[in-house]
Tab-separated table of C-alpha atoms and ligand atoms in Angstrom:
chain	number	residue	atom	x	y	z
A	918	UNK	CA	-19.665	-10.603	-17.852
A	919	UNK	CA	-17.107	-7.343	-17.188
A	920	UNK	CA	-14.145	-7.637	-19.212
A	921	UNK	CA	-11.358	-7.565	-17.401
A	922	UNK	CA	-7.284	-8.047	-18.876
A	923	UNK	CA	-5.042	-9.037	-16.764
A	924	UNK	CA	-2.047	-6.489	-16.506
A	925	UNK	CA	0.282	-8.537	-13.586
A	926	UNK	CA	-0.616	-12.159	-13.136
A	927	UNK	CA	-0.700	-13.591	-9.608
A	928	UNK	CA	2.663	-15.138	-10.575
A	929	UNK	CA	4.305	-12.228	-11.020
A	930	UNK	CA	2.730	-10.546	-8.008
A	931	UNK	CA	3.814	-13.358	-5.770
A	932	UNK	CA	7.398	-13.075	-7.297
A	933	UNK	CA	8.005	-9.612	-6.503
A	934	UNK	CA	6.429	-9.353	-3.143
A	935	UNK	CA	8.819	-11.834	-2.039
A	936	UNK	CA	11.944	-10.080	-3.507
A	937	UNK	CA	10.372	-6.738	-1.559
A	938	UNK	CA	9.918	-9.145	1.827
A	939	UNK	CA	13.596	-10.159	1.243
A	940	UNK	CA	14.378	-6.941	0.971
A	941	UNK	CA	13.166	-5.472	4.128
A	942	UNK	CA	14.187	-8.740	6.097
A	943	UNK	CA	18.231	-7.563	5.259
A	944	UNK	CA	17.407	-3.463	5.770
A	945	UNK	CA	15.415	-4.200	9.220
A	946	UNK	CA	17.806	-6.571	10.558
A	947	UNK	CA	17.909	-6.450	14.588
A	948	UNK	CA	14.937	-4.303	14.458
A	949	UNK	CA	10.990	-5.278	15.227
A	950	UNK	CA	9.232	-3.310	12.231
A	951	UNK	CA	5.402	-2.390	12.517
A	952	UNK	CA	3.498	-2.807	9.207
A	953	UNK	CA	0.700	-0.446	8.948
A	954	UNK	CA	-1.494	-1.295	6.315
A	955	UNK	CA	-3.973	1.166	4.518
A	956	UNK	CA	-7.746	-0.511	4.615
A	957	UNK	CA	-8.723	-1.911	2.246
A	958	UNK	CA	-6.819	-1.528	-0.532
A	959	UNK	CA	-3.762	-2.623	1.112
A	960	UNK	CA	-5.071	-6.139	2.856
A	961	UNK	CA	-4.002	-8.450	0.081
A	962	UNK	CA	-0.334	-7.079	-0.334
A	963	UNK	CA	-0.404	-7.015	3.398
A	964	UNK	CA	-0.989	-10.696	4.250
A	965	UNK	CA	1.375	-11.610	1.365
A	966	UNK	CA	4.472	-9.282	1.976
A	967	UNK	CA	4.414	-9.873	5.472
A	968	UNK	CA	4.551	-13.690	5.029
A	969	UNK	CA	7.764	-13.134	2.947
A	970	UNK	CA	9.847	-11.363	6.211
A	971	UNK	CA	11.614	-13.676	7.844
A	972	UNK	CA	11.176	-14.551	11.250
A	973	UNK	CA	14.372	-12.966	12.478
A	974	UNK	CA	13.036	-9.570	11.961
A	975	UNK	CA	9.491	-9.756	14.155
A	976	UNK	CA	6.778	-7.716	12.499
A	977	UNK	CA	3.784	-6.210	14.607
A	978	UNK	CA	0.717	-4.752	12.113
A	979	UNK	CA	-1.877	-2.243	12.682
A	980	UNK	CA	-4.311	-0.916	10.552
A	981	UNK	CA	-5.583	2.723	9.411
A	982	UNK	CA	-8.592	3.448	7.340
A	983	UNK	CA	-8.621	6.566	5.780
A	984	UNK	CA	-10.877	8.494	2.785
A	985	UNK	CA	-10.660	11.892	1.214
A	986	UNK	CA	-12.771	13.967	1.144
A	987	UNK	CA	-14.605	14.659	-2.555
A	988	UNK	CA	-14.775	12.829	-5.757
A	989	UNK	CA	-13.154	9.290	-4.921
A	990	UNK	CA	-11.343	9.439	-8.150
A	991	UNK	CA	-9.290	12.455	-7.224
A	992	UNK	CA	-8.246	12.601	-4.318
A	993	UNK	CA	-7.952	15.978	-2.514
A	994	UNK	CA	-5.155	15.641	-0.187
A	995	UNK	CA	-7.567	16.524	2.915
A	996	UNK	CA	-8.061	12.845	4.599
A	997	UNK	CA	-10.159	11.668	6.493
A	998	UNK	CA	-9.635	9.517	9.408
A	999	UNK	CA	-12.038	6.011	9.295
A	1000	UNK	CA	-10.219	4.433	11.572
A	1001	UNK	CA	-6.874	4.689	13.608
A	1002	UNK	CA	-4.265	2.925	15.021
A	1003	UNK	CA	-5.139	0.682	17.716
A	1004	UNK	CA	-1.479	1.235	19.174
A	1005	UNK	CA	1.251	4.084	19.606
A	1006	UNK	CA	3.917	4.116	17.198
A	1007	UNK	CA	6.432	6.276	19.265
A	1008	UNK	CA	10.024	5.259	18.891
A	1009	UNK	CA	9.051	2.164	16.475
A	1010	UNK	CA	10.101	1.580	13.325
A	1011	UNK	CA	6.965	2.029	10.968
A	1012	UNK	CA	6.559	0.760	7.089
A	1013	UNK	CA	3.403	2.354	5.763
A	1014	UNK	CA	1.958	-0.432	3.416
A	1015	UNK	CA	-0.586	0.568	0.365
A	1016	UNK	CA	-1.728	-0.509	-3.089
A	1017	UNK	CA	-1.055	2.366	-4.878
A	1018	UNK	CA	0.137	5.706	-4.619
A	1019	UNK	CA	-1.551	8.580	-7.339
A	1020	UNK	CA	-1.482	11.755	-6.585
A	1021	UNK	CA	0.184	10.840	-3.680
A	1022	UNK	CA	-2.019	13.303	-1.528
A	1023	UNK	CA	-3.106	10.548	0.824
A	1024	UNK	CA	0.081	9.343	1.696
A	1025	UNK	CA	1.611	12.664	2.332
A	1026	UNK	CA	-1.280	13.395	4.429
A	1027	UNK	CA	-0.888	10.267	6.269
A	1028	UNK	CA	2.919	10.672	7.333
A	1029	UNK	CA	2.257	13.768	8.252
A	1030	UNK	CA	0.020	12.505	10.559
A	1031	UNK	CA	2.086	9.558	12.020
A	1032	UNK	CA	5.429	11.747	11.969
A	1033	UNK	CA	3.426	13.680	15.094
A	1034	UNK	CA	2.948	10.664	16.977
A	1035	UNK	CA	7.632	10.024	17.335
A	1036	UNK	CA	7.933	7.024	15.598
A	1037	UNK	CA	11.826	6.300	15.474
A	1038	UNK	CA	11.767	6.037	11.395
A	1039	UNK	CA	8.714	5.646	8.264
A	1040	UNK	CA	8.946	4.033	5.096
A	1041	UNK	CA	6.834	3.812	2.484
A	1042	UNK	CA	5.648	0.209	1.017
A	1043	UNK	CA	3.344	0.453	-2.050
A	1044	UNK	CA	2.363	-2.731	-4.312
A	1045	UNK	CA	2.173	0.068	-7.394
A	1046	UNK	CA	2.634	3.270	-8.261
A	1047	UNK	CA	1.908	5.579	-10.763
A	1048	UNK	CA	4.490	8.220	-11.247
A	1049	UNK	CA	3.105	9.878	-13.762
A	1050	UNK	CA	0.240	11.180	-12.193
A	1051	UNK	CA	2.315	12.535	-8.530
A	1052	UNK	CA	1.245	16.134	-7.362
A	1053	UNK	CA	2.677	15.998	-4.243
A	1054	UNK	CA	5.989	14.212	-3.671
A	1055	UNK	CA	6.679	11.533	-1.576
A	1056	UNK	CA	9.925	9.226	-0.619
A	1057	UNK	CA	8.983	5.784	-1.542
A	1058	UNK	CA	11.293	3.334	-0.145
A	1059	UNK	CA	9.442	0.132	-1.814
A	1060	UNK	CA	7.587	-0.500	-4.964
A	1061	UNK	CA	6.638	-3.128	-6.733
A	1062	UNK	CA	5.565	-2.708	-10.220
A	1063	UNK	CA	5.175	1.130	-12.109
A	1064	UNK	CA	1.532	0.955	-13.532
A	1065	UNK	CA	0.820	3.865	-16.808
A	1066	UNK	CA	-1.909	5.996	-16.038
A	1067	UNK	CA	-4.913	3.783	-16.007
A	1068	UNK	CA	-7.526	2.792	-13.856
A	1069	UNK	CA	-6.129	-0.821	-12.466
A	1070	UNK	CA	-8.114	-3.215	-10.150
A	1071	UNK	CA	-7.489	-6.375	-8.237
A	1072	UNK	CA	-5.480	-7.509	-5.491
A	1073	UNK	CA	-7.036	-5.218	-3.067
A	1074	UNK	CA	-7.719	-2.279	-5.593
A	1075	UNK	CA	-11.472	-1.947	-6.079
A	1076	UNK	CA	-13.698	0.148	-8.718
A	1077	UNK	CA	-16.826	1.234	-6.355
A	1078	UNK	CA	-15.691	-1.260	-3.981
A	1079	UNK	CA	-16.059	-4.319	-5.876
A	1080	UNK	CA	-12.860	-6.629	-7.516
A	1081	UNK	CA	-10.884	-6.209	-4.780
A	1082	UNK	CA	-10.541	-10.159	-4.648
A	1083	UNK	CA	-9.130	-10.919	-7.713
A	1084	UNK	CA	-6.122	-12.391	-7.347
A	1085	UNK	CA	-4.258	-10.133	-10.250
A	1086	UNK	CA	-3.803	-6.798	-11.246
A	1087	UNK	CA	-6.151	-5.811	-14.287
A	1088	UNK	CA	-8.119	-3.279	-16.431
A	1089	UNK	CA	-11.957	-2.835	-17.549
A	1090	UNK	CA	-11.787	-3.206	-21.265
A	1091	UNK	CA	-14.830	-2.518	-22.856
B	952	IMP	P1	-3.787	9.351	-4.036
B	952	IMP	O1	-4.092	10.083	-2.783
B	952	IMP	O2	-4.206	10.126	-5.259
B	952	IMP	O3	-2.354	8.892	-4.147
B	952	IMP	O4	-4.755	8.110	-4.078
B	952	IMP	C1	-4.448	6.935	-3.518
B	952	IMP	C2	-5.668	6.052	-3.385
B	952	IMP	O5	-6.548	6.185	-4.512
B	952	IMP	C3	-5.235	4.614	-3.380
B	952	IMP	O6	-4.960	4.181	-2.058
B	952	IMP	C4	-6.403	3.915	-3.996
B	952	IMP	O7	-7.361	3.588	-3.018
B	952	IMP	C5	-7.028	4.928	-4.936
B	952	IMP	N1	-6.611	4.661	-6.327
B	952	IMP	C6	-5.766	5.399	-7.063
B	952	IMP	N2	-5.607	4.886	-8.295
B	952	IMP	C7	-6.359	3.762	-8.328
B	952	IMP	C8	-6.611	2.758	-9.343
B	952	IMP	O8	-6.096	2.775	-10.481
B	952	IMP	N3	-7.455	1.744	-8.991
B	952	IMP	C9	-8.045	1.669	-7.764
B	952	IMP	N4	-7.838	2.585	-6.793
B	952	IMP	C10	-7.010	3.626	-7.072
B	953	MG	MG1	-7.140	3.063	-1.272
């Protein structure tokens, strides 16, 4: 058996993704907002957050898969495209969604990327984030929970893929 402590139970996940759903139901009033979540990591907070929008502000989602290049740990801020978009995001008002942001390298990557293709604004929707370890900077609009520098998994996040499913955020303990 792997030993895992729990760091955010499902409760509290559940909790704050709907105060961040409420949230972007008032900002993106009169607007249709695109989610575009980051495979896989992001699939869990995706499904959840978007169920917490409320139906006056219509949300459209598309999905990106993207690696970097080089030790999976950390991350070089060259990314590789897995997958894109299946639709153009000119003029439309885009939330990028994602578990976590480290170094921040991928995301920075990323909006450099969709800022090419004219959407009319991007945001920046992470589940966690952990500050401490940012090299490059970027704006996020919406977090849920700051996470210390340690290696979390759960709710999307995986170690070598696996633990994705578990419905809380945790740590390997030995
Ligand atoms: P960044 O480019 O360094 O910000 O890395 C972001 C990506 O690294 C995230 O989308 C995750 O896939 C992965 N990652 C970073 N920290 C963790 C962690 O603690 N657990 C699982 N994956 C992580
Ligand atoms: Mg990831």
């Amino acid at each position: 058996m792997s030993n895992i402590e729990i760091m955010i139970p499902k409760e509290e996940l559940f909790k704050r993704i709907k105060e961040l759903g409420k949230q972007i139901s008032e900002d993106y009033q009169g607007k249709t907002v695109k989610l575009i979540c980051v495979l896989k990591g992001g699939i869990y907070f995706l499904t959840e957050l978007s169920m917490n929008i409320d139906e006056d502000v219509p949300v459209e989602l598309d999905f990106m898969a993207v690696s970097s290049y080089g030790n999976e740990q950390v991350s070089s801020g060259i990314v590789k495209i897995i997958k894109d978009l299946d639709e153009p995001i000119e003029g439309q008002d885009i939330i990028i969604i994602e578990d976590i942001i480290d170094s921040g390298n991928t995301l920075s990557y990323l909006i450099n990327i969709l800022w090419d293709r004219k959407p009319n604004s991007i945001e920046v929707c992470t589940l966690l984030d952990k500050p401490s370890r940012r090299v490059v900077d970027v704006e996020v609009k919406y977090c849920g929970f700051q996470v210390p520098d340690v290696f979390v998994l759960g709710f999307g996040l995986d170690v070598e893929q696996k633990y994705r499913n578990l419905p809380y955020i945790g740590k390997m303990v030995d």
